[in-house]
Every structure is written in structure tokens, then in C-alpha cells.
Amino acid sequence: MSSTALGAEKAIIFISDAHEKFYYEKLKEVRYQDVYHKALVYCLGISDDTRRNINSIYNFKTGCVKTECLHEGWQTSGSLKVVRMAFNLYCNGTPSV
């Protein structure tokens, strides 16, 4: 019997081709290939706004999220939800600003 976690890795569902492309490209740029980084990149790839503003959300050199992005003008109600969800999965809770 196969593990659910291992099976889930094979069945990633992407919202669009742009989402899938973003996921595989940015996954190469993050510091580690662990489940936290995979969840972060997957979530941030859902929205066109978050894909376009990824460098305002995450610092690829330090591996830190940029919480100040929650107050930037490009954010929409939808992108805020995506960013908060990504931060929650990555940091085990939304980090404070």
C-alpha cells in the first residue's frame, strides 16, 4: 500500500499552465526542496498577482518572507488571502508585520 504523502506528490493539480511553470521554475530558486518551500511556491503561484510580485513577497537569498508585502498597493483581497495562506503553511502561522 502506498503512502498518502508520497501519492500526493505525484498528483499535483495546477490551476493553469502559468501556475505549473511558476512552481517548477521557482522551486529551483528556493533554498531547500522541503515541503514548506513546496507549499510556499505552490500557493504563491496560484494568483497572477502573487506570481508577478514574488520578489516583494519572498527573499530568495535569505529564505525569509517579506511580511511588509501585506501592505503594498498591488495587493487585492484575493492576493492577500493567497499570501496569508502561503505564509501560514511556510511559517506555521502568519508572521507579524
mmCIF file of C-alpha atoms in Angstrom:
data_model
loop_
_atom_site.group_PDB
_atom_site.id
_atom_site.type_symbol
_atom_site.label_atom_id
_atom_site.label_comp_id
_atom_site.label_asym_id
_atom_site.label_seq_id
_atom_site.Cartn_x
_atom_site.Cartn_y
_atom_site.Cartn_z
ATOM 1 C CA MET A 1 0.000 0.000 0.000
ATOM 2 C CA SER A 2 1.441 3.380 -0.932
ATOM 3 C CA SER A 3 1.719 6.325 1.423
ATOM 4 C CA THR A 4 -0.764 9.165 1.015
ATOM 5 C CA ALA A 5 2.016 11.733 1.278
ATOM 6 C CA LEU A 6 4.032 10.061 -1.455
ATOM 7 C CA GLY A 7 0.963 9.696 -3.641
ATOM 8 C CA ALA A 8 0.084 13.351 -3.212
ATOM 9 C CA GLU A 9 3.443 14.384 -4.660
ATOM 10 C CA LYS A 10 2.569 12.670 -7.935
ATOM 11 C CA ALA A 11 -0.886 14.202 -8.205
ATOM 12 C CA ILE A 12 -0.203 17.941 -8.019
ATOM 13 C CA ILE A 13 -3.107 19.866 -9.501
ATOM 14 C CA PHE A 14 -2.301 23.246 -11.008
ATOM 15 C CA ILE A 15 -4.830 25.966 -11.713
ATOM 16 C CA SER A 16 -3.208 26.862 -15.047
ATOM 17 C CA ASP A 17 -0.148 26.315 -17.192
ATOM 18 C CA ALA A 18 1.301 29.559 -15.784
ATOM 19 C CA HIS A 19 0.871 28.183 -12.256
ATOM 20 C CA GLU A 20 2.677 24.951 -13.149
ATOM 21 C CA LYS A 21 5.508 26.769 -14.931
ATOM 22 C CA PHE A 22 5.935 29.152 -11.994
ATOM 23 C CA TYR A 23 6.011 26.261 -9.497
ATOM 24 C CA TYR A 24 8.785 24.338 -11.230
ATOM 25 C CA GLU A 25 10.852 27.439 -12.051
ATOM 26 C CA LYS A 26 10.705 28.975 -8.578
ATOM 27 C CA LEU A 27 11.164 25.671 -6.784
ATOM 28 C CA LYS A 28 14.664 25.601 -8.285
ATOM 29 C CA GLU A 29 15.395 29.022 -6.747
ATOM 30 C CA VAL A 30 14.356 28.410 -3.137
ATOM 31 C CA ARG A 31 16.905 27.374 -0.534
ATOM 32 C CA TYR A 32 15.533 23.912 0.181
ATOM 33 C CA GLN A 33 13.298 21.413 -1.575
ATOM 34 C CA ASP A 34 11.276 20.598 1.549
ATOM 35 C CA VAL A 35 7.504 20.522 1.991
ATOM 36 C CA TYR A 36 7.463 24.046 3.438
ATOM 37 C CA HIS A 37 9.107 25.594 0.396
ATOM 38 C CA LYS A 38 6.980 23.499 -1.942
ATOM 39 C CA ALA A 39 3.819 24.700 -0.202
ATOM 40 C CA LEU A 40 5.003 28.317 -0.310
ATOM 41 C CA VAL A 41 5.853 28.231 -4.008
ATOM 42 C CA TYR A 42 2.694 26.340 -4.902
ATOM 43 C CA CYS A 43 0.456 28.806 -3.069
ATOM 44 C CA LEU A 44 2.201 31.905 -4.366
ATOM 45 C CA GLY A 45 1.829 30.554 -7.890
ATOM 46 C CA ILE A 46 -1.961 30.367 -7.680
ATOM 47 C CA SER A 47 -2.581 34.061 -8.298
ATOM 48 C CA ASP A 48 -1.296 36.096 -11.223
ATOM 49 C CA ASP A 49 -0.739 38.988 -8.795
ATOM 50 C CA THR A 50 1.431 36.916 -6.464
ATOM 51 C CA ARG A 51 3.366 35.381 -9.353
ATOM 52 C CA ARG A 52 4.082 38.843 -10.727
ATOM 53 C CA ASN A 53 5.149 40.200 -7.318
ATOM 54 C CA ILE A 54 7.032 37.189 -5.954
ATOM 55 C CA ASN A 55 10.141 39.258 -5.190
ATOM 56 C CA SER A 56 8.056 41.557 -2.983
ATOM 57 C CA ILE A 57 6.790 38.521 -1.049
ATOM 58 C CA TYR A 58 9.831 36.272 -0.635
ATOM 59 C CA ASN A 59 13.578 36.846 -0.436
ATOM 60 C CA PHE A 60 15.223 34.025 -2.353
ATOM 61 C CA LYS A 61 18.679 34.772 -0.905
ATOM 62 C CA THR A 62 17.735 34.742 2.783
ATOM 63 C CA GLY A 63 14.760 32.391 2.618
ATOM 64 C CA CYS A 64 12.617 34.877 4.528
ATOM 65 C CA VAL A 65 9.109 36.014 3.742
ATOM 66 C CA LYS A 66 8.593 39.751 3.423
ATOM 67 C CA THR A 67 5.627 40.474 5.649
ATOM 68 C CA GLU A 68 5.556 44.131 4.611
ATOM 69 C CA CYS A 69 4.124 42.971 1.275
ATOM 70 C CA LEU A 70 0.759 42.647 3.028
ATOM 71 C CA HIS A 71 0.512 46.456 2.966
ATOM 72 C CA GLU A 72 1.637 47.089 -0.610
ATOM 73 C CA GLY A 73 -0.644 48.733 -3.145
ATOM 74 C CA TRP A 74 -0.685 45.859 -5.625
ATOM 75 C CA GLN A 75 -2.449 43.572 -3.143
ATOM 76 C CA THR A 76 -6.063 42.631 -3.782
ATOM 77 C CA SER A 77 -8.413 40.848 -1.406
ATOM 78 C CA GLY A 78 -7.672 37.613 -3.276
ATOM 79 C CA SER A 79 -3.900 38.007 -3.331
ATOM 80 C CA LEU A 80 -3.891 38.836 0.389
ATOM 81 C CA LYS A 81 -5.647 35.541 1.087
ATOM 82 C CA VAL A 82 -3.146 33.653 -1.068
ATOM 83 C CA VAL A 83 -0.156 35.306 0.627
ATOM 84 C CA ARG A 84 -1.530 34.689 4.118
ATOM 85 C CA MET A 85 -2.207 31.053 3.277
ATOM 86 C CA ALA A 86 1.321 30.661 1.879
ATOM 87 C CA PHE A 87 2.871 32.335 4.933
ATOM 88 C CA ASN A 88 0.791 30.134 7.226
ATOM 89 C CA LEU A 89 1.995 26.937 5.559
ATOM 90 C CA TYR A 90 5.597 28.129 5.307
ATOM 91 C CA CYS A 91 5.977 29.634 8.787
ATOM 92 C CA ASN A 92 3.432 27.586 10.713
ATOM 93 C CA GLY A 93 1.384 30.741 11.187
ATOM 94 C CA THR A 94 1.288 34.145 9.551
ATOM 95 C CA PRO A 95 4.345 36.099 10.715
ATOM 96 C CA SER A 96 3.694 39.535 12.176
ATOM 97 C CA VAL A 97 4.472 42.636 10.162
#
